[in-house]
Coordinates of C-alpha atoms in Angstrom, one line a residue:
X1 CA -65.1 -61.0 21.1
X2 CA -61.7 -59.5 20.1
X3 CA -61.6 -59.5 16.4
X4 CA -57.9 -59.4 15.7
X5 CA -56.0 -62.3 14.1
X6 CA -52.8 -62.6 16.2
X7 CA -52.2 -66.2 15.2
X8 CA -53.5 -67.7 12.0
X9 CA -53.2 -71.3 12.9
X10 CA -55.8 -72.6 10.5
X11 CA -55.1 -71.1 7.1
X12 CA -53.4 -72.7 4.1
X13 CA -50.1 -71.1 4.7
X14 CA -49.8 -72.6 8.2
X15 CA -50.1 -76.2 7.1
X16 CA -46.9 -77.9 8.2
X17 CA -44.4 -78.4 5.4
X18 CA -44.2 -82.2 5.7
X19 CA -47.7 -83.0 4.4
X20 CA -47.3 -80.4 1.7
X21 CA -44.1 -82.0 0.5
X22 CA -45.9 -85.3 0.1
X23 CA -49.3 -84.0 -0.9
X24 CA -49.0 -85.2 -4.5
X25 CA -46.3 -87.9 -4.3
X26 CA -47.8 -90.0 -1.5
X27 CA -51.6 -89.4 -1.8
X28 CA -53.6 -92.6 -1.9
X29 CA -55.7 -91.4 -4.8
X30 CA -54.0 -90.7 -8.1
X31 CA -56.0 -87.5 -8.6
X32 CA -55.2 -85.9 -5.3
X33 CA -57.0 -85.6 -1.9
X34 CA -60.8 -86.2 -2.4
X35 CA -63.3 -83.9 -0.8
X36 CA -65.7 -86.0 1.3
X37 CA -69.4 -85.6 0.4
X38 CA -70.3 -89.2 1.3
X39 CA -68.5 -91.6 3.7
X40 CA -66.9 -94.9 2.7
X41 CA -66.6 -93.8 -1.0
X42 CA -63.3 -94.0 -2.8
X43 CA -63.9 -90.7 -4.6
X44 CA -65.7 -89.1 -1.7
X45 CA -69.0 -89.0 -3.7
X46 CA -71.5 -91.8 -3.9
X47 CA -72.4 -92.1 -7.5
X48 CA -72.5 -88.6 -9.0
X49 CA -73.6 -85.2 -7.9
X50 CA -74.8 -82.0 -9.6
X51 CA -72.9 -79.1 -8.1
X52 CA -73.8 -75.4 -8.3
X53 CA -70.9 -73.0 -7.5
X54 CA -71.3 -69.5 -6.1
X55 CA -69.8 -68.0 -9.3
X56 CA -72.7 -69.4 -11.3
X57 CA -70.8 -72.5 -12.6
X58 CA -73.2 -75.4 -13.0
X59 CA -71.6 -78.9 -13.0
X60 CA -73.6 -82.0 -13.7
X61 CA -72.6 -85.6 -13.0
X62 CA -69.6 -84.8 -10.8
X63 CA -68.0 -88.1 -9.7
X64 CA -65.2 -86.7 -7.5
X65 CA -63.6 -83.4 -6.4
X66 CA -59.8 -83.6 -5.7
X67 CA -57.5 -81.0 -4.1
X68 CA -53.9 -80.8 -5.2
X69 CA -51.0 -78.7 -4.2
X70 CA -50.1 -76.5 -7.1
X71 CA -46.9 -74.9 -6.0
X72 CA -46.0 -71.5 -4.5
X73 CA -47.0 -67.9 -5.4
X74 CA -44.5 -65.9 -3.6
X75 CA -44.6 -67.2 0.0
X76 CA -48.2 -68.4 -0.4
X77 CA -49.0 -72.1 -1.1
X78 CA -51.5 -72.6 -3.9
X79 CA -54.1 -75.3 -3.9
X80 CA -56.5 -76.3 -6.7
X81 CA -59.8 -78.2 -6.6
X82 CA -60.3 -80.4 -9.7
X83 CA -63.8 -81.6 -10.6
X84 CA -64.0 -84.9 -12.5
X85 CA -67.0 -86.6 -14.1
X86 CA -67.8 -90.3 -13.7
X87 CA -65.6 -91.1 -16.7
X88 CA -62.7 -89.5 -14.8
X89 CA -62.5 -86.6 -17.2
X90 CA -61.6 -83.2 -15.8
X91 CA -64.6 -80.8 -16.2
X92 CA -63.6 -77.9 -14.0
X93 CA -60.7 -76.4 -11.9
X94 CA -60.5 -73.6 -9.4
X95 CA -58.1 -72.3 -6.7
X96 CA -59.2 -72.9 -3.2
X97 CA -58.0 -72.2 0.4
X98 CA -57.1 -75.3 2.3
X99 CA -57.5 -74.9 6.1
X100 CA -55.5 -76.8 8.6
X101 CA -58.3 -77.7 11.1
X102 CA -56.8 -80.6 13.0
X103 CA -53.5 -79.2 14.4
X104 CA -52.2 -81.7 16.9
X105 CA -49.3 -83.9 17.9
X106 CA -50.8 -87.0 16.4
X107 CA -53.0 -85.9 13.5
X108 CA -53.4 -83.0 11.0
X109 CA -56.8 -82.7 9.3
X110 CA -57.6 -80.5 6.3
X111 CA -60.8 -78.9 5.0
X112 CA -62.0 -76.8 2.1
X113 CA -65.1 -74.7 1.2
X114 CA -65.9 -75.2 -2.5
X115 CA -68.5 -72.5 -2.6
X116 CA -71.4 -75.0 -3.2
X117 CA -73.6 -73.5 -0.5
X118 CA -73.1 -76.1 2.2
X119 CA -70.1 -75.1 4.1
X120 CA -66.6 -76.4 4.7
X121 CA -66.0 -80.1 4.0
X122 CA -63.3 -82.4 5.2
X123 CA -60.6 -83.8 2.9
X124 CA -60.5 -87.6 2.9
X125 CA -56.9 -88.2 3.8
X126 CA -55.3 -86.8 6.9
X127 CA -51.7 -86.8 7.9
X128 CA -51.1 -88.6 11.2
X129 CA -48.8 -90.8 13.3
X130 CA -48.7 -94.4 12.4
X131 CA -47.6 -95.3 15.9
X132 CA -45.5 -93.8 18.7
X133 CA -42.4 -93.9 16.5
X134 CA -43.4 -90.5 15.1
X135 CA -43.6 -91.9 11.6
X136 CA -46.3 -90.1 9.6
X137 CA -48.4 -91.3 6.7
X138 CA -51.6 -90.3 4.9
X139 CA -54.6 -92.1 6.4
X140 CA -58.2 -92.4 5.1
X141 CA -60.6 -90.9 7.6
X142 CA -63.9 -90.9 5.7
X143 CA -65.4 -88.0 7.6
X144 CA -68.4 -86.6 5.8
X145 CA -68.8 -83.6 8.0
X146 CA -69.6 -80.0 7.6
X147 CA -67.0 -78.3 9.7
X148 CA -69.2 -75.4 10.8
X149 CA -71.8 -77.8 12.1
X150 CA -69.8 -80.6 13.7
X151 CA -66.5 -79.3 14.8
X152 CA -65.8 -75.6 14.6
X153 CA -66.2 -74.3 18.2
X154 CA -63.3 -76.4 19.4
X155 CA -60.9 -75.3 16.6
X156 CA -61.4 -71.6 16.3
X157 CA -62.2 -68.5 18.4
X158 CA -65.3 -66.4 18.0
X159 CA -67.2 -68.3 15.3
X160 CA -70.1 -66.1 14.0
X161 CA -72.9 -68.6 13.4
X162 CA -75.6 -66.2 12.1
X163 CA -73.1 -64.8 9.6
X164 CA -72.3 -68.3 8.3
X165 CA -75.9 -69.3 8.2
X166 CA -76.6 -66.3 6.0
X167 CA -73.9 -67.3 3.6
X168 CA -72.4 -70.8 3.8
X169 CA -69.9 -70.0 1.0
X170 CA -67.9 -67.9 3.4
X171 CA -64.6 -69.4 4.4
X172 CA -63.6 -70.1 8.0
X173 CA -61.3 -67.0 7.9
X174 CA -64.4 -64.9 7.1
X175 CA -66.6 -66.2 9.9
X176 CA -64.2 -66.4 12.9
X177 CA -62.3 -63.9 15.0
X178 CA -59.2 -66.1 15.3
X179 CA -58.3 -69.2 13.2
X180 CA -57.3 -71.4 16.1
X181 CA -58.0 -71.9 19.8
X182 CA -57.2 -68.6 21.4
X183 CA -57.3 -66.9 24.8
X184 CA -61.1 -66.3 24.8
X185 CA -62.0 -70.0 24.4
X186 CA -60.8 -70.5 28.0
X187 CA -60.9 -67.0 29.5
X188 CA -64.2 -65.8 28.0
X189 CA -65.0 -62.7 25.9
X190 CA -62.1 -60.3 26.2
X191 CA -63.0 -57.0 24.5
X192 CA -63.1 -55.2 27.9
X193 CA -59.8 -56.6 28.9
X194 CA -58.2 -55.7 25.5
X195 CA -59.4 -52.1 26.0
X196 CA -58.1 -51.9 29.6
X197 CA -55.4 -54.6 30.0
X198 CA -54.5 -53.4 33.6
X199 CA -58.1 -53.3 34.8
X200 CA -59.2 -55.8 37.4
X201 CA -61.7 -58.7 36.9
X202 CA -62.3 -57.8 33.3
X203 CA -61.7 -61.3 32.1
X204 CA -61.9 -64.8 33.7
X205 CA -58.8 -66.3 35.2
X206 CA -59.9 -69.9 35.6
X207 CA -57.5 -70.8 38.4
X208 CA -58.5 -67.7 40.4
X209 CA -62.2 -67.2 39.6
X210 CA -63.5 -70.7 39.1
X211 CA -64.0 -73.7 41.4
X212 CA -62.2 -77.0 40.6
X213 CA -65.3 -78.4 39.0
X214 CA -65.9 -75.2 37.0
X215 CA -62.2 -75.4 35.8
X216 CA -62.8 -79.0 34.7
X217 CA -66.0 -78.0 32.9
X218 CA -64.1 -75.2 31.2
X219 CA -61.7 -77.7 29.6
X220 CA -64.5 -80.1 29.0
X221 CA -66.3 -77.8 26.6
X222 CA -64.1 -79.5 24.1
X223 CA -62.7 -82.6 25.9
X224 CA -66.1 -84.4 25.7
X225 CA -68.0 -86.2 23.0
X226 CA -71.8 -86.2 22.4
X227 CA -74.5 -83.9 21.1
X228 CA -75.2 -80.2 21.5
X229 CA -78.5 -79.3 23.3
X230 CA -80.8 -76.4 22.4
X231 CA -82.3 -73.9 24.9
X232 CA -85.0 -76.5 25.7
X233 CA -82.6 -79.3 26.5
X234 CA -83.3 -81.1 23.2
X235 CA -80.5 -82.5 21.0
X236 CA -79.4 -80.8 17.8
X237 CA -77.3 -81.7 14.8
X238 CA -74.3 -79.9 16.3
X239 CA -71.5 -81.7 18.2
X240 CA -69.7 -78.8 20.0
X241 CA -70.3 -76.3 22.8
X242 CA -70.7 -73.1 20.8
X243 CA -72.3 -71.0 23.5
X244 CA -70.3 -72.2 26.5
X245 CA -68.7 -69.6 28.7
X246 CA -66.2 -70.1 31.6
X247 CA -68.1 -70.8 34.8
X248 CA -70.9 -72.7 33.0
X249 CA -71.9 -76.3 33.6
X250 CA -71.0 -78.1 30.4
X251 CA -74.0 -80.5 30.8
X252 CA -76.4 -77.5 30.4
X253 CA -75.1 -77.4 26.8
X254 CA -74.2 -80.9 25.9
X255 CA -75.3 -84.5 26.3
X256 CA -72.4 -86.9 26.6
X257 CA -72.5 -90.0 24.4
X258 CA -74.1 -93.0 25.9
X259 CA -72.5 -95.8 27.8
X260 CA -73.6 -99.5 27.4
X261 CA -72.2 -101.5 30.3
X262 CA -71.1 -105.0 29.2
X263 CA -71.5 -104.2 25.5
X264 CA -69.6 -101.1 24.8
X265 CA -69.9 -98.7 21.9
X266 CA -67.5 -97.4 19.2
X267 CA -66.4 -94.7 21.6
X268 CA -67.0 -96.1 25.1
X269 CA -65.6 -99.4 26.4
X270 CA -67.8 -102.0 28.2
X271 CA -66.8 -100.6 31.6
X272 CA -67.4 -97.0 30.7
X273 CA -63.8 -95.7 30.0
X274 CA -63.0 -93.8 26.9
X275 CA -62.2 -95.7 23.7
X276 CA -61.2 -92.5 21.8
X277 CA -59.5 -89.1 22.3
X278 CA -61.2 -86.0 23.6
X279 CA -63.3 -87.8 26.3
X280 CA -61.5 -86.8 29.4
X281 CA -64.7 -85.3 31.0
X282 CA -66.3 -88.7 31.3
X283 CA -63.1 -90.5 32.4
X284 CA -62.3 -87.8 35.0
X285 CA -65.6 -88.1 36.8
X286 CA -65.7 -91.9 37.0
X287 CA -62.1 -92.0 38.1
X288 CA -60.2 -91.5 41.4
X289 CA -58.8 -88.0 40.7
X290 CA -62.0 -85.9 40.2
X291 CA -60.9 -83.6 43.0
X292 CA -58.0 -82.4 40.8
X293 CA -58.2 -79.7 38.1
X294 CA -56.8 -80.4 34.7
X295 CA -54.2 -77.7 35.1
X296 CA -52.7 -79.5 38.1
X297 CA -50.9 -81.6 35.4
X298 CA -51.5 -79.8 32.1
X299 CA -50.3 -76.5 30.8
X300 CA -52.4 -74.9 28.0
X301 CA -49.8 -72.3 27.3
X302 CA -46.7 -74.4 26.5
X303 CA -45.5 -77.9 25.6
X304 CA -42.9 -79.8 27.5
X305 CA -40.0 -81.4 25.7
X306 CA -42.1 -84.4 24.7
X307 CA -44.5 -82.1 22.8
X308 CA -47.3 -82.6 25.3
X309 CA -49.3 -80.0 27.1
X310 CA -47.9 -80.9 30.5
X311 CA -46.0 -79.0 33.2
X312 CA -43.3 -81.7 33.1
X313 CA -42.8 -85.3 32.0
X314 CA -45.3 -88.0 33.0
X315 CA -42.8 -89.4 35.4
X316 CA -42.1 -86.0 37.0
X317 CA -45.8 -85.2 37.5
X318 CA -46.8 -88.6 38.9
X319 CA -43.7 -88.7 41.2
X320 CA -44.7 -85.4 42.8
X321 CA -47.4 -87.4 44.6
X322 CA -46.3 -91.0 44.1
X323 CA -42.6 -90.8 44.4
X324 CA -40.9 -94.1 44.9
X325 CA -44.2 -96.1 44.5
X326 CA -43.3 -97.5 41.1
X327 CA -40.2 -99.4 40.0
X328 CA -39.5 -97.8 36.7
X329 CA -40.6 -95.0 34.4
X330 CA -42.3 -97.6 32.2
X331 CA -44.4 -98.7 35.1
X332 CA -45.7 -95.1 35.5
X333 CA -46.5 -94.6 31.8
X334 CA -48.4 -97.9 31.7
X335 CA -50.7 -96.7 34.4
X336 CA -52.5 -94.4 31.9
X337 CA -52.6 -97.0 29.1
X338 CA -56.3 -97.9 28.8
X339 CA -55.5 -100.5 26.1
X340 CA -53.1 -102.5 28.2
X341 CA -54.3 -106.1 28.6
X342 CA -57.6 -105.5 26.8
X343 CA -59.1 -106.4 23.4
X344 CA -62.3 -105.6 21.6
X345 CA -64.9 -103.5 23.4
X346 CA -63.0 -103.7 26.7
X347 CA -60.1 -101.8 25.1
X348 CA -59.7 -98.2 26.1
X349 CA -57.8 -95.2 24.7
X350 CA -54.0 -95.2 24.8
X351 CA -54.1 -92.3 27.3
X352 CA -56.8 -92.8 29.9
X353 CA -57.9 -90.5 32.7
X354 CA -59.7 -92.8 35.2
X355 CA -56.7 -94.0 37.2
X356 CA -58.6 -97.0 38.3
X357 CA -57.2 -100.5 38.2
X358 CA -58.5 -104.1 38.5
X359 CA -56.7 -107.0 40.1
X360 CA -54.6 -107.5 37.0
X361 CA -53.5 -103.8 37.2
X362 CA -55.4 -103.0 34.0
X363 CA -56.9 -99.5 33.6
X364 CA -60.7 -99.7 34.0
X365 CA -63.7 -97.5 34.2
X366 CA -66.4 -98.9 36.5
X367 CA -65.9 -102.2 38.2
X368 CA -68.6 -104.7 37.1
X369 CA -70.2 -104.5 40.5
X370 CA -71.0 -100.8 39.8
X371 CA -72.6 -101.2 36.3
X372 CA -76.1 -99.9 36.5
X373 CA -79.1 -101.3 34.6
X374 CA -80.0 -97.8 33.3
X375 CA -76.7 -97.5 31.4
X376 CA -76.3 -94.0 32.8
X377 CA -73.2 -92.0 33.8
X378 CA -73.3 -91.2 37.5
X379 CA -74.0 -87.4 36.9
X380 CA -77.2 -88.3 35.1
X381 CA -78.9 -89.5 38.3
X382 CA -81.1 -87.2 40.2
X383 CA -79.1 -87.4 43.4
X384 CA -75.8 -86.5 41.8
X385 CA -74.3 -83.2 43.0
X386 CA -71.4 -81.2 41.8
X387 CA -69.0 -79.9 44.4
X388 CA -70.5 -76.4 44.1
X389 CA -74.0 -77.8 44.7
X390 CA -73.2 -79.6 48.0

């Protein structure tokens, strides 16, 4: 992997100014932003914890750890972690690096490594859209995750897992080649290309070197939800595709989350369509456009004027094939609204990728006549074949 840091998209000084401005004035907890050790806890900690820090500090009975913005040091933003006991008395403070790990249009998530030997933990409140009006607010996410175990492969480039496993007190900046999604996530390892930029075939160009299915799988290394598989095909605690390389079959590395036809799950609607973001892989292959590559509509190198990774507006893209078919721009946008007309477990995600409709023109996954008793995705059946296998 190339080890330079051309774009530091994850460090404390690249957190957008808006959440920093409101970090202390609008935080939902009076002490600051809690570090989440346990889910569904006001303080982020269930009861109390004894915490041993890497500098030898030993803290007993910690009832909460809160991160606050402590001003500027030159151009650098300073953050402090304050440790409180159960009586809400301050027992320890230290400077910390806050990493912006959820860079996106709709949500900004934050994480910190306290040096307690476990890795990088999520902060309880994340800065996100309230709705499509682009109004932001701090929202409670309750994500008790270790970032290096659950999330990291889709948020950085070149994560060194053995290095982190040897010392889990290392920060994200110390265990990755690039603090953000970089070229090599999609184009593969690039040291040969960096050494000889004009050389031919030294790095993968997905639209040239990969089939349509392989291109879809390349994007799906992150646009999928489920569980990572080990070399024997058994599930692991991880939830990312750390070892995926362009050209691989994503299902060799990952088991998509289950579908329960007629019942639904927290992430999948009763008919199999997505009920959350980052599930385009499943939607795409149960839909009507599986012959299209993601980059037919999406650009990974730039945003359009709506802030979306598209070659143009939704109307322009759809009209390139369906011009004159729909009466208004609102009609076109509603065609990808998986929530339209549904409630409960039938409800989908606000941007759906099946492009299937029922008699009421609602976006669906599988029609009820196609629900199978095994509750399997179609690609889990023995007779399923990818395009390159046929």
